[in-house]
JSON list of N, CA and C in Angstrom, two decimals:
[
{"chain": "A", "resi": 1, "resn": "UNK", "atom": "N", "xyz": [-0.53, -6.78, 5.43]},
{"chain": "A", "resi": 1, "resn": "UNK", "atom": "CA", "xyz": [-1.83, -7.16, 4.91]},
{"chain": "A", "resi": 1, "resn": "UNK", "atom": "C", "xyz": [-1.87, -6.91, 3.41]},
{"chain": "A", "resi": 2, "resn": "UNK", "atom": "N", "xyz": [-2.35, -7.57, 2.50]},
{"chain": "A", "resi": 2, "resn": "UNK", "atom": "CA", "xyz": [-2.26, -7.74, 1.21]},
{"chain": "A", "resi": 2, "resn": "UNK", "atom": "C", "xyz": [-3.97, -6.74, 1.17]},
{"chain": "A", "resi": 3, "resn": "UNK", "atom": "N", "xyz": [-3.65, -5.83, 0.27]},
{"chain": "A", "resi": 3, "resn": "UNK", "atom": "CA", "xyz": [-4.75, -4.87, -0.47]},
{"chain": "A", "resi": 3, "resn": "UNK", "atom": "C", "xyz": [-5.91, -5.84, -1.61]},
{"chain": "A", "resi": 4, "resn": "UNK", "atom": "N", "xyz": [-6.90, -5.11, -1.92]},
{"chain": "A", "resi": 4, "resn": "UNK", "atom": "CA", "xyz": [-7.58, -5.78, -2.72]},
{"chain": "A", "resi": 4, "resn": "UNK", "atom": "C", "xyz": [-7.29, -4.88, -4.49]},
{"chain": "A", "resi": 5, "resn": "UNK", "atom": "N", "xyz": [-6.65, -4.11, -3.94]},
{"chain": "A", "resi": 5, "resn": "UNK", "atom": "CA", "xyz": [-5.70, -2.52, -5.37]},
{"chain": "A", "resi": 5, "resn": "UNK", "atom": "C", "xyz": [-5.06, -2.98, -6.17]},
{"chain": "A", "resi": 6, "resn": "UNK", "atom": "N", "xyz": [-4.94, -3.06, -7.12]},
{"chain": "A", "resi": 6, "resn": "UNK", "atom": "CA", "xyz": [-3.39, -3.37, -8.16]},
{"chain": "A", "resi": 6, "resn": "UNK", "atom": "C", "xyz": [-2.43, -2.82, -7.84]},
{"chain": "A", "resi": 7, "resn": "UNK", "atom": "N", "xyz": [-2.23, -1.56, -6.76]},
{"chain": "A", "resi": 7, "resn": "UNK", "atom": "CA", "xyz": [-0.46, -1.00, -6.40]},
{"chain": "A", "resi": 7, "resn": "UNK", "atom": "C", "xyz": [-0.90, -1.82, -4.90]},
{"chain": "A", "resi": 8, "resn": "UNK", "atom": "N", "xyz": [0.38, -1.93, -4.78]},
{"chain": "A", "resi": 8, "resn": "UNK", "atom": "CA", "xyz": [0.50, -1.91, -3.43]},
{"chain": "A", "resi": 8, "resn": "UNK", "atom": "C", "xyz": [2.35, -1.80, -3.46]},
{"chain": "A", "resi": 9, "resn": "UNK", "atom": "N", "xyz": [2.44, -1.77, -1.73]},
{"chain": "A", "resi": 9, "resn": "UNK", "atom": "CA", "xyz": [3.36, -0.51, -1.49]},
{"chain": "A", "resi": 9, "resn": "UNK", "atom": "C", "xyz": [4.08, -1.50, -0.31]},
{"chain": "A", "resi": 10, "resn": "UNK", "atom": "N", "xyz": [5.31, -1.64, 0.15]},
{"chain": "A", "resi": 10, "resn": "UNK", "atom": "CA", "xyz": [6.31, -1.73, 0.79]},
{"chain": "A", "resi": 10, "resn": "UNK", "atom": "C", "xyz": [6.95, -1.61, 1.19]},
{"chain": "A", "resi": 11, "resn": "UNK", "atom": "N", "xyz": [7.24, -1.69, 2.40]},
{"chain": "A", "resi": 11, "resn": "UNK", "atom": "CA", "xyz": [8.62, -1.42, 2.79]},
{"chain": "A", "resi": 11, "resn": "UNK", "atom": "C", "xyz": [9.75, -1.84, 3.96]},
{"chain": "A", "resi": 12, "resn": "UNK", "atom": "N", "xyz": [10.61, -2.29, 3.59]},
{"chain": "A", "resi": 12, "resn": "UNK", "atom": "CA", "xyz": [11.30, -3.06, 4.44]},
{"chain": "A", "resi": 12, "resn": "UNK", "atom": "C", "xyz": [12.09, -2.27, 6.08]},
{"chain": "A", "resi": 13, "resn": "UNK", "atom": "N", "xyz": [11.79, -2.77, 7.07]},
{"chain": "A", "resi": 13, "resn": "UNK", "atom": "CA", "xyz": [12.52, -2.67, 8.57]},
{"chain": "A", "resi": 13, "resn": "UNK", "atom": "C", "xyz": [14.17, -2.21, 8.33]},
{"chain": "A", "resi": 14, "resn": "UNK", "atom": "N", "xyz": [13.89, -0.76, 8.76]},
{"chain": "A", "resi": 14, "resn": "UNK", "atom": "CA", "xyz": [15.40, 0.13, 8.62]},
{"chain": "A", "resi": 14, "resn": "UNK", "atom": "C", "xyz": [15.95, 1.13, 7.37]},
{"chain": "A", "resi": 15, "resn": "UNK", "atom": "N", "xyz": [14.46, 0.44, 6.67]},
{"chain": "A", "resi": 15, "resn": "UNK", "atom": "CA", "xyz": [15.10, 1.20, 5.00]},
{"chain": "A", "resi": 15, "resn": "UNK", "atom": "C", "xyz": [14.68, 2.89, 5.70]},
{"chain": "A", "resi": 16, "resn": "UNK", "atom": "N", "xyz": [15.18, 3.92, 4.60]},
{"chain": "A", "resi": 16, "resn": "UNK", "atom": "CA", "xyz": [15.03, 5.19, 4.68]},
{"chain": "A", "resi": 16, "resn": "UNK", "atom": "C", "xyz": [14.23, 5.85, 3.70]},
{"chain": "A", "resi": 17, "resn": "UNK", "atom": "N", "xyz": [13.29, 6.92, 4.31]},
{"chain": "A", "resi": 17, "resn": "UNK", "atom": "CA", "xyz": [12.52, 7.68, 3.26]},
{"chain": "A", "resi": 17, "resn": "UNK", "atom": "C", "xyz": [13.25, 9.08, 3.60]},
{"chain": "A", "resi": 18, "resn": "UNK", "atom": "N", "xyz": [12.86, 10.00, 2.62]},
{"chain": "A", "resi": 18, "resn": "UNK", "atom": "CA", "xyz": [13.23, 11.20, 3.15]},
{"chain": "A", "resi": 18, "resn": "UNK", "atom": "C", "xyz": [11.83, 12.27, 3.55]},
{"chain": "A", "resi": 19, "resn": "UNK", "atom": "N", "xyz": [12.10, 12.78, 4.73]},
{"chain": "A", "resi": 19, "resn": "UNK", "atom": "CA", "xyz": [11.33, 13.12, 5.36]},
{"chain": "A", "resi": 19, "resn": "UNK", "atom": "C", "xyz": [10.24, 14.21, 4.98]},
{"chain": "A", "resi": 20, "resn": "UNK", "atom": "N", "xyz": [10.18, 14.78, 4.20]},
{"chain": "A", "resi": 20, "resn": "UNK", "atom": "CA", "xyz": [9.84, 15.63, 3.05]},
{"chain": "A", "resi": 20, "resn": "UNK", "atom": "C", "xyz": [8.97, 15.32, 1.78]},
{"chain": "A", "resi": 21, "resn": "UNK", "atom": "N", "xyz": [8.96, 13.81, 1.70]},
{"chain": "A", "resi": 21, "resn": "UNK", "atom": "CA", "xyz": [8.21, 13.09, 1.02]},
{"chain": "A", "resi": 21, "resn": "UNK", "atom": "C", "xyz": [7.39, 11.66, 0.60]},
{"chain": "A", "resi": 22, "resn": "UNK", "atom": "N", "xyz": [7.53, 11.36, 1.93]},
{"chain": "A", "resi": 22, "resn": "UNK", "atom": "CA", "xyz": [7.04, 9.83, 2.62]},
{"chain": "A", "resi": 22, "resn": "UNK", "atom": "C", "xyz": [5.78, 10.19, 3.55]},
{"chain": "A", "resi": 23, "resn": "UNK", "atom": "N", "xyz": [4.62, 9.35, 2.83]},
{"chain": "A", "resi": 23, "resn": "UNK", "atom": "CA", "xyz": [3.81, 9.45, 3.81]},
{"chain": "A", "resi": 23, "resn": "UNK", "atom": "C", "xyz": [4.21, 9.35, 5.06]},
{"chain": "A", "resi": 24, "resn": "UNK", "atom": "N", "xyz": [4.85, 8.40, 5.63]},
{"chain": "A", "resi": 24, "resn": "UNK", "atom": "CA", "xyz": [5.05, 7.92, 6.82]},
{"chain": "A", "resi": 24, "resn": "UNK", "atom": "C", "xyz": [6.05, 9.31, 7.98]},
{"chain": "A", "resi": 25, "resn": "UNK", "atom": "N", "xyz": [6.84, 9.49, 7.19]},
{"chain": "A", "resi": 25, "resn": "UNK", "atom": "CA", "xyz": [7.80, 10.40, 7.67]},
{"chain": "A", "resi": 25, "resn": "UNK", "atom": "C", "xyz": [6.95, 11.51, 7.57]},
{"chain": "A", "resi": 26, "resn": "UNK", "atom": "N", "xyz": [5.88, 12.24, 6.91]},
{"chain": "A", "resi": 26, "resn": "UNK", "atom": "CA", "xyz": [5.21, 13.09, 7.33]},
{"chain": "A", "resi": 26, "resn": "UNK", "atom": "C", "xyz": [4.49, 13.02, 8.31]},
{"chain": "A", "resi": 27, "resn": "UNK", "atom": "N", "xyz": [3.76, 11.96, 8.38]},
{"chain": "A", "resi": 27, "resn": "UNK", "atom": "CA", "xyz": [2.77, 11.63, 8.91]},
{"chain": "A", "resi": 27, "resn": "UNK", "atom": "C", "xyz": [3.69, 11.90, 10.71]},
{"chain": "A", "resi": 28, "resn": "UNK", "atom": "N", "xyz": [4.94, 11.41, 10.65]},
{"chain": "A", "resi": 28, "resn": "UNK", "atom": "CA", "xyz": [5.67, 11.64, 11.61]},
{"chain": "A", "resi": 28, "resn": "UNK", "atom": "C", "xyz": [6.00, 12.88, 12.39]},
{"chain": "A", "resi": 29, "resn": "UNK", "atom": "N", "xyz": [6.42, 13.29, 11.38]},
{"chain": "A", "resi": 29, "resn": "UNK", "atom": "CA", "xyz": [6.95, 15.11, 11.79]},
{"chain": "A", "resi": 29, "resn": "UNK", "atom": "C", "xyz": [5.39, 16.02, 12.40]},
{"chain": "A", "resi": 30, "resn": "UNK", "atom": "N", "xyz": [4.22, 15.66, 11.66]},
{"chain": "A", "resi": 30, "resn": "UNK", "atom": "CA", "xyz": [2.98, 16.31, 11.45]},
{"chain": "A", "resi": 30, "resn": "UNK", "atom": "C", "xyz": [2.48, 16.53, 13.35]},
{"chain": "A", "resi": 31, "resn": "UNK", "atom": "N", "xyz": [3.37, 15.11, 13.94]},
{"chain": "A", "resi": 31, "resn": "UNK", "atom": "CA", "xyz": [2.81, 14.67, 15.28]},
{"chain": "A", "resi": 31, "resn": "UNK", "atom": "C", "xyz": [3.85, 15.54, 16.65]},
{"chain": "A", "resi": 32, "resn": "UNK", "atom": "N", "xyz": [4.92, 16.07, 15.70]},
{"chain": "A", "resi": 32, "resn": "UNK", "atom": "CA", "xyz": [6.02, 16.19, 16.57]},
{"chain": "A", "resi": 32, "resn": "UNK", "atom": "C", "xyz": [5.57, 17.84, 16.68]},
{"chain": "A", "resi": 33, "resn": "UNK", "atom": "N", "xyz": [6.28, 18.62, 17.96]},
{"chain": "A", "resi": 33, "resn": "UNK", "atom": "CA", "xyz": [6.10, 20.01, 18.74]},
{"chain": "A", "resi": 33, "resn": "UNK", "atom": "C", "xyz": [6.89, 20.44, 17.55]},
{"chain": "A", "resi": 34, "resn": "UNK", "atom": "N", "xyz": [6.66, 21.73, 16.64]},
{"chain": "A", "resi": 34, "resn": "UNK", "atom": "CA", "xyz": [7.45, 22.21, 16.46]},
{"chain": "A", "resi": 34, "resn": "UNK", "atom": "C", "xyz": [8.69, 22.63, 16.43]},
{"chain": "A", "resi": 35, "resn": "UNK", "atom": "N", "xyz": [9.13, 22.77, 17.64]},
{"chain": "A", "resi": 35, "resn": "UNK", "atom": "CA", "xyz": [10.41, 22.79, 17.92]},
{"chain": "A", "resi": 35, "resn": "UNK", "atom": "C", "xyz": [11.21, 21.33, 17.57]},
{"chain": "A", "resi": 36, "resn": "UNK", "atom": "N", "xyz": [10.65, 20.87, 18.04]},
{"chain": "A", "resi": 36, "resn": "UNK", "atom": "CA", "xyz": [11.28, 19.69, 17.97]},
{"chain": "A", "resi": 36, "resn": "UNK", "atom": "C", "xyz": [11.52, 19.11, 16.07]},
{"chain": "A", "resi": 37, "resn": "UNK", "atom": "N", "xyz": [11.00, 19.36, 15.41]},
{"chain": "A", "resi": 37, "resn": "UNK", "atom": "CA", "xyz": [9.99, 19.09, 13.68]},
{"chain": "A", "resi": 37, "resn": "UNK", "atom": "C", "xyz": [11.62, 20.11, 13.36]},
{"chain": "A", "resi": 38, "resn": "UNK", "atom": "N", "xyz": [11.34, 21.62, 13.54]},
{"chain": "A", "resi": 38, "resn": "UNK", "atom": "CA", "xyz": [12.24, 22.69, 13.01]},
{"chain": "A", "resi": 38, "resn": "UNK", "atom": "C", "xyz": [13.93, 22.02, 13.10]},
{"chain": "A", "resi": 39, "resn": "UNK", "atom": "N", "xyz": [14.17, 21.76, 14.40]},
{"chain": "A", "resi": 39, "resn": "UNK", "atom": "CA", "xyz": [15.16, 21.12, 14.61]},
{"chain": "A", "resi": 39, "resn": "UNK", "atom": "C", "xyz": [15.93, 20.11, 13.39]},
{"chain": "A", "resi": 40, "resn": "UNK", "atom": "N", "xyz": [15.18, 18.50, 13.63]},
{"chain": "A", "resi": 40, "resn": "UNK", "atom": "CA", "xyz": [14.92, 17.91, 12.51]},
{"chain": "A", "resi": 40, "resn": "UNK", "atom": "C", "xyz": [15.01, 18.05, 11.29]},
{"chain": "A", "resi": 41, "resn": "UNK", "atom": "N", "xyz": [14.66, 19.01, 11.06]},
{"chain": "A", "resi": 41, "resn": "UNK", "atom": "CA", "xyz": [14.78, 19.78, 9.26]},
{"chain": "A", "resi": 41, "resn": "UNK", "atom": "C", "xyz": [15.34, 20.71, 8.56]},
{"chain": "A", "resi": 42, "resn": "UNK", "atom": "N", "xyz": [16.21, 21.16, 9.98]},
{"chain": "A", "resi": 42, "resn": "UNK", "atom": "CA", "xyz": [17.08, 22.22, 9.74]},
{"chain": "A", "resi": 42, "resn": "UNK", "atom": "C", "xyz": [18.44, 22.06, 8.75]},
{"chain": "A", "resi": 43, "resn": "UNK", "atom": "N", "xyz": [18.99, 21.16, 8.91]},
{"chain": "A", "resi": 43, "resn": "UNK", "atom": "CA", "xyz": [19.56, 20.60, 7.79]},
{"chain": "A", "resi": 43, "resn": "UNK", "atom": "C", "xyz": [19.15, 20.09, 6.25]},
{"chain": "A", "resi": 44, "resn": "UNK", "atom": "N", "xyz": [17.95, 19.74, 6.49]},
{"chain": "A", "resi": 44, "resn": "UNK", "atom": "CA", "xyz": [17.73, 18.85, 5.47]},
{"chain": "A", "resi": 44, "resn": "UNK", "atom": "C", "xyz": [17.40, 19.58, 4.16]},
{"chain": "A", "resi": 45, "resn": "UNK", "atom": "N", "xyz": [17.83, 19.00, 3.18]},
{"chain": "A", "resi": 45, "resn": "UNK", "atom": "CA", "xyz": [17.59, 19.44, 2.04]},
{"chain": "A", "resi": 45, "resn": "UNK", "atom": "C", "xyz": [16.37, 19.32, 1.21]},
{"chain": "A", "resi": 46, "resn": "UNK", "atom": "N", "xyz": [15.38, 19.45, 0.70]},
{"chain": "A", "resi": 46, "resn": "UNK", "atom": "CA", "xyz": [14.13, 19.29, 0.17]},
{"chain": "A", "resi": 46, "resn": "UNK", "atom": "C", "xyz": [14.38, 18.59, -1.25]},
{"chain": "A", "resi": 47, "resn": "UNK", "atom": "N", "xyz": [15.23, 17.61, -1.17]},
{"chain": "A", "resi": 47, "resn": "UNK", "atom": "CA", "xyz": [15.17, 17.75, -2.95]},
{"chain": "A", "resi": 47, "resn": "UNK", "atom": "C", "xyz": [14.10, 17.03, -3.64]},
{"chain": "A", "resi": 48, "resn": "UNK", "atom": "N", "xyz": [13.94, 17.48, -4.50]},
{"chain": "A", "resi": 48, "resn": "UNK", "atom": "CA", "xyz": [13.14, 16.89, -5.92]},
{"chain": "A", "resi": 48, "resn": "UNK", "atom": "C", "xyz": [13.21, 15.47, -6.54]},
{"chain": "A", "resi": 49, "resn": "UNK", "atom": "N", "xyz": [12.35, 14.54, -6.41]},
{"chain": "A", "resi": 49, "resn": "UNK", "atom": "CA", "xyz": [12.84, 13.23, -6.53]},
{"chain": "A", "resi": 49, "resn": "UNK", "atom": "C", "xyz": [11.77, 13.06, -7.67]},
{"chain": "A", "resi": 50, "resn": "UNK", "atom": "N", "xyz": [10.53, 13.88, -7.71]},
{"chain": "A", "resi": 50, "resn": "UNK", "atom": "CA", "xyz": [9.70, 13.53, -8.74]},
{"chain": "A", "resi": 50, "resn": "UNK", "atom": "C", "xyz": [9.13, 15.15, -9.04]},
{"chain": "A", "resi": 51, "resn": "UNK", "atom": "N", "xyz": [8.42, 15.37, -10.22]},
{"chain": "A", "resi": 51, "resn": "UNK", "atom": "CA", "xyz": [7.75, 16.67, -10.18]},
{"chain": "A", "resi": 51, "resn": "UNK", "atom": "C", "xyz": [6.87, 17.00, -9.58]},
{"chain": "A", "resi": 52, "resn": "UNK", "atom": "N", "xyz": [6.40, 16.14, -8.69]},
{"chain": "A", "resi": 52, "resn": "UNK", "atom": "CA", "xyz": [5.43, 16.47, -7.57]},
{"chain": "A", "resi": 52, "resn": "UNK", "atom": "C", "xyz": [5.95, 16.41, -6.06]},
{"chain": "A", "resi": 53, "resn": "UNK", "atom": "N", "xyz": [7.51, 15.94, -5.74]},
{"chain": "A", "resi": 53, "resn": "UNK", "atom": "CA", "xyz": [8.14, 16.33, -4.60]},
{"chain": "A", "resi": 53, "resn": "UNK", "atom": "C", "xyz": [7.79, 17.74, -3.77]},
{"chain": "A", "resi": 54, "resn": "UNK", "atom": "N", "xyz": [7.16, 17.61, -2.58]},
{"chain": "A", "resi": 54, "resn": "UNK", "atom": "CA", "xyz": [7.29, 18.98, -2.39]},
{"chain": "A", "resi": 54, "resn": "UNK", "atom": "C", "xyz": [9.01, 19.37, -1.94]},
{"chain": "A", "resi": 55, "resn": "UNK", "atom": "N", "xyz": [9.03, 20.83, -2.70]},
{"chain": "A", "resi": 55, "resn": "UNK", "atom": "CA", "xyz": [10.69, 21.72, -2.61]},
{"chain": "A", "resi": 55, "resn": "UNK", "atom": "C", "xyz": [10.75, 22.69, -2.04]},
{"chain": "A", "resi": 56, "resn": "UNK", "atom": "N", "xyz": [9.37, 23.27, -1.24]},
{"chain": "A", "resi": 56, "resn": "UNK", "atom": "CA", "xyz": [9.94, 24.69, -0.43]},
{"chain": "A", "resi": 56, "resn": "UNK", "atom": "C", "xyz": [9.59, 24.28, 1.25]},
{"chain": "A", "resi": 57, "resn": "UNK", "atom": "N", "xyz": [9.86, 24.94, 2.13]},
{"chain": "A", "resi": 57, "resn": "UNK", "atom": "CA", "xyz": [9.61, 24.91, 3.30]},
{"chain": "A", "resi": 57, "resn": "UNK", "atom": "C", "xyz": [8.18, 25.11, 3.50]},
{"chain": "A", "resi": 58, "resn": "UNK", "atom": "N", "xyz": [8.11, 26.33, 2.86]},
{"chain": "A", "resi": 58, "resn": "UNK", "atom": "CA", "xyz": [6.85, 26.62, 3.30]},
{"chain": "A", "resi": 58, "resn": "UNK", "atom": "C", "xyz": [5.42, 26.02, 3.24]},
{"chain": "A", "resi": 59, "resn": "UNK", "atom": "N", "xyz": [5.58, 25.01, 1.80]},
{"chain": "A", "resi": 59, "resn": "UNK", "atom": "CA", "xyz": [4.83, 23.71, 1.28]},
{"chain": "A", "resi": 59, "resn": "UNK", "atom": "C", "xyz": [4.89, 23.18, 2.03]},
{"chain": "A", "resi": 60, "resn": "UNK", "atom": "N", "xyz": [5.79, 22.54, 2.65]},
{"chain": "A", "resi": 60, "resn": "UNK", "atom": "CA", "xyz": [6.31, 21.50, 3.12]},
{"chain": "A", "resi": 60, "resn": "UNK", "atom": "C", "xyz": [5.13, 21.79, 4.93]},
{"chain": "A", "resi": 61, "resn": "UNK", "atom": "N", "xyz": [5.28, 23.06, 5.60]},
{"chain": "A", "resi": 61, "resn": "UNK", "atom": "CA", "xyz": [4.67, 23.35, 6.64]},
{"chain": "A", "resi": 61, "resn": "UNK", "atom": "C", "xyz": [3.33, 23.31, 6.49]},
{"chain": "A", "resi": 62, "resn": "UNK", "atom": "N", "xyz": [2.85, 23.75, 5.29]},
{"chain": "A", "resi": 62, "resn": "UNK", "atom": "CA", "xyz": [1.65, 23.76, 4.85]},
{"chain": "A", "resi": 62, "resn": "UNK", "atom": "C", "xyz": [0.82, 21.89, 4.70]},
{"chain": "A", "resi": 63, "resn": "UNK", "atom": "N", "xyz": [1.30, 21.31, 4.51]},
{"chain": "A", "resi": 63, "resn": "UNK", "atom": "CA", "xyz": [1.30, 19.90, 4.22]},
{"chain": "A", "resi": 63, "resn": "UNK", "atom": "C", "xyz": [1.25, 19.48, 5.13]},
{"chain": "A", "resi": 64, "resn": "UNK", "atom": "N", "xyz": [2.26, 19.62, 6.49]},
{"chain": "A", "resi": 64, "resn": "UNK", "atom": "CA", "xyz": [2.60, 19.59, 7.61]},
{"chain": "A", "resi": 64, "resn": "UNK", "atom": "C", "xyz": [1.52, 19.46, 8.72]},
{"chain": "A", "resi": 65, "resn": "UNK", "atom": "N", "xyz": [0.87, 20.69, 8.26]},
{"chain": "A", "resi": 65, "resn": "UNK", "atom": "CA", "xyz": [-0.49, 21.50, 8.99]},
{"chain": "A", "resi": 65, "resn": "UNK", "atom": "C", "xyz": [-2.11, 20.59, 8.66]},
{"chain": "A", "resi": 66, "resn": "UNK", "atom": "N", "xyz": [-1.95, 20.15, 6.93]},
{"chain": "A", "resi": 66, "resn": "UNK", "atom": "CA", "xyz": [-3.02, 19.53, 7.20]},
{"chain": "A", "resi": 66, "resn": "UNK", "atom": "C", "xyz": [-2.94, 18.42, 7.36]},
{"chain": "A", "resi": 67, "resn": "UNK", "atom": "N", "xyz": [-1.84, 17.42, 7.23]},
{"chain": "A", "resi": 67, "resn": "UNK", "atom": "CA", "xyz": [-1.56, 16.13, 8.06]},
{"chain": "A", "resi": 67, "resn": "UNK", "atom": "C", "xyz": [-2.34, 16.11, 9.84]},
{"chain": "A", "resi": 68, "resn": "UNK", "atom": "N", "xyz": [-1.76, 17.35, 10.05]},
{"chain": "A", "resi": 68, "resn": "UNK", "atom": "CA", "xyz": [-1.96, 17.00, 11.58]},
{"chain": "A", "resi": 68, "resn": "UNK", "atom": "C", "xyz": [-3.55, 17.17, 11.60]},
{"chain": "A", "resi": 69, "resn": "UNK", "atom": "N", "xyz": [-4.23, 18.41, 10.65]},
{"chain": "A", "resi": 69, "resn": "UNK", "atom": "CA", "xyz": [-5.49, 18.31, 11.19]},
{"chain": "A", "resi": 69, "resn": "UNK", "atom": "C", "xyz": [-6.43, 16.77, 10.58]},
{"chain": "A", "resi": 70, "resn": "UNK", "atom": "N", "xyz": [-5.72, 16.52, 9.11]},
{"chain": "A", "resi": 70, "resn": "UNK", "atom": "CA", "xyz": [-6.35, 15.05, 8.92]},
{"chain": "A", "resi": 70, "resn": "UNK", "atom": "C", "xyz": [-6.61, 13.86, 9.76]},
{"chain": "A", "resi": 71, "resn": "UNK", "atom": "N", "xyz": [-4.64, 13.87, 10.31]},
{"chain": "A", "resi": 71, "resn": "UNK", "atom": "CA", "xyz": [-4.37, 12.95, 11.29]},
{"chain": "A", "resi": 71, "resn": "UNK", "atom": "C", "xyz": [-4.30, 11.18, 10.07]},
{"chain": "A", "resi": 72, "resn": "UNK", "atom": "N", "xyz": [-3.93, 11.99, 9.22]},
{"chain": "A", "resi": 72, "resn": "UNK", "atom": "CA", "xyz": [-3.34, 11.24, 8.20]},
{"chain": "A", "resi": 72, "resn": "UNK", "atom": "C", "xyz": [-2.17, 11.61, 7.16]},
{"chain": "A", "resi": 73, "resn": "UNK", "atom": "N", "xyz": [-1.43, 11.03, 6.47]},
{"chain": "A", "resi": 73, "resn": "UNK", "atom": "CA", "xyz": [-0.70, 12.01, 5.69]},
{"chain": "A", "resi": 73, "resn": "UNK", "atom": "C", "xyz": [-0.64, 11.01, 4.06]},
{"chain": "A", "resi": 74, "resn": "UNK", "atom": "N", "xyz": [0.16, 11.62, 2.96]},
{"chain": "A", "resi": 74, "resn": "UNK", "atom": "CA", "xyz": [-0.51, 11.29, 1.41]},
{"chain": "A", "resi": 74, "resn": "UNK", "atom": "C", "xyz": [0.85, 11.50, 0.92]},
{"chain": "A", "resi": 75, "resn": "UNK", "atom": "N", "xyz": [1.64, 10.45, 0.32]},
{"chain": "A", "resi": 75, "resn": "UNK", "atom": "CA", "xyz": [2.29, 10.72, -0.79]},
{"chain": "A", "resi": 75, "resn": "UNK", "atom": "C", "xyz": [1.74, 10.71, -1.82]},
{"chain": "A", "resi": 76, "resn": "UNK", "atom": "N", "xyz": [1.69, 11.91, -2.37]},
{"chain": "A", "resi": 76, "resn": "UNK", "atom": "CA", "xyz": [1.55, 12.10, -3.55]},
{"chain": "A", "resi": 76, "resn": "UNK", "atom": "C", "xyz": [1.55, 12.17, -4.75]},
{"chain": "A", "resi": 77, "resn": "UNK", "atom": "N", "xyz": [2.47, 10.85, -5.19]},
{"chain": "A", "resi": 77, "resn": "UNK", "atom": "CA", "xyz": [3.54, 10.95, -6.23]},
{"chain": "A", "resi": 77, "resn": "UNK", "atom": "C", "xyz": [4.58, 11.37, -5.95]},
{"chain": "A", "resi": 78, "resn": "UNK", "atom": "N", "xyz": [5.03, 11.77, -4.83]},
{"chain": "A", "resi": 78, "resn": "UNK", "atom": "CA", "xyz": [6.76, 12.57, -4.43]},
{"chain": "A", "resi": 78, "resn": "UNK", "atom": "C", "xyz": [7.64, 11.77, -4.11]},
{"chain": "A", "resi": 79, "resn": "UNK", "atom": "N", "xyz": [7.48, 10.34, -4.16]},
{"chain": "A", "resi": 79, "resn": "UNK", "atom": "CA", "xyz": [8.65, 9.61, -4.07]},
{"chain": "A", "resi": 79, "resn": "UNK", "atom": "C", "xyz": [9.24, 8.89, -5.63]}
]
């Protein structure tokens, strides 16, 4: 659906975000059991793609937390 905004946003079937800083991929994890989320991220690296990337875990849970109570999630500038 085309916005009535001057940004608008895209994205193509299969591409990759990283999970740490994509609305979508938050919005993802935000829905998943813990266990299951910890798993998932146990590898992953947090890196810095913009100065507003979140880079610690604990941000990252925190963000996590109010996604789920929003039941929405916000890039922020972190991609």
């Amino acid at each position: 659906l085309d916005g009535t905004h001057a940004l608008r946003l895209s994205a193509t079937v299969g591409s990759a975000a990283p999970w740490h800083a994509a609305a979508v991929a938050k919005a993802i994890l935000a829905t998943l059991p813990k266990e299951r989320r910890t798993r998932l991220l146990a590898d992953v690296t947090l890196e810095r793609l913009t100065t507003r990337t979140i880079t610690s875990r604990s941000a990252l849970d925190r963000e996590l937390a109010s996604t789920e109570r929003r039941g929405w999630a916000v890039d922020d500038g972190e991609t």
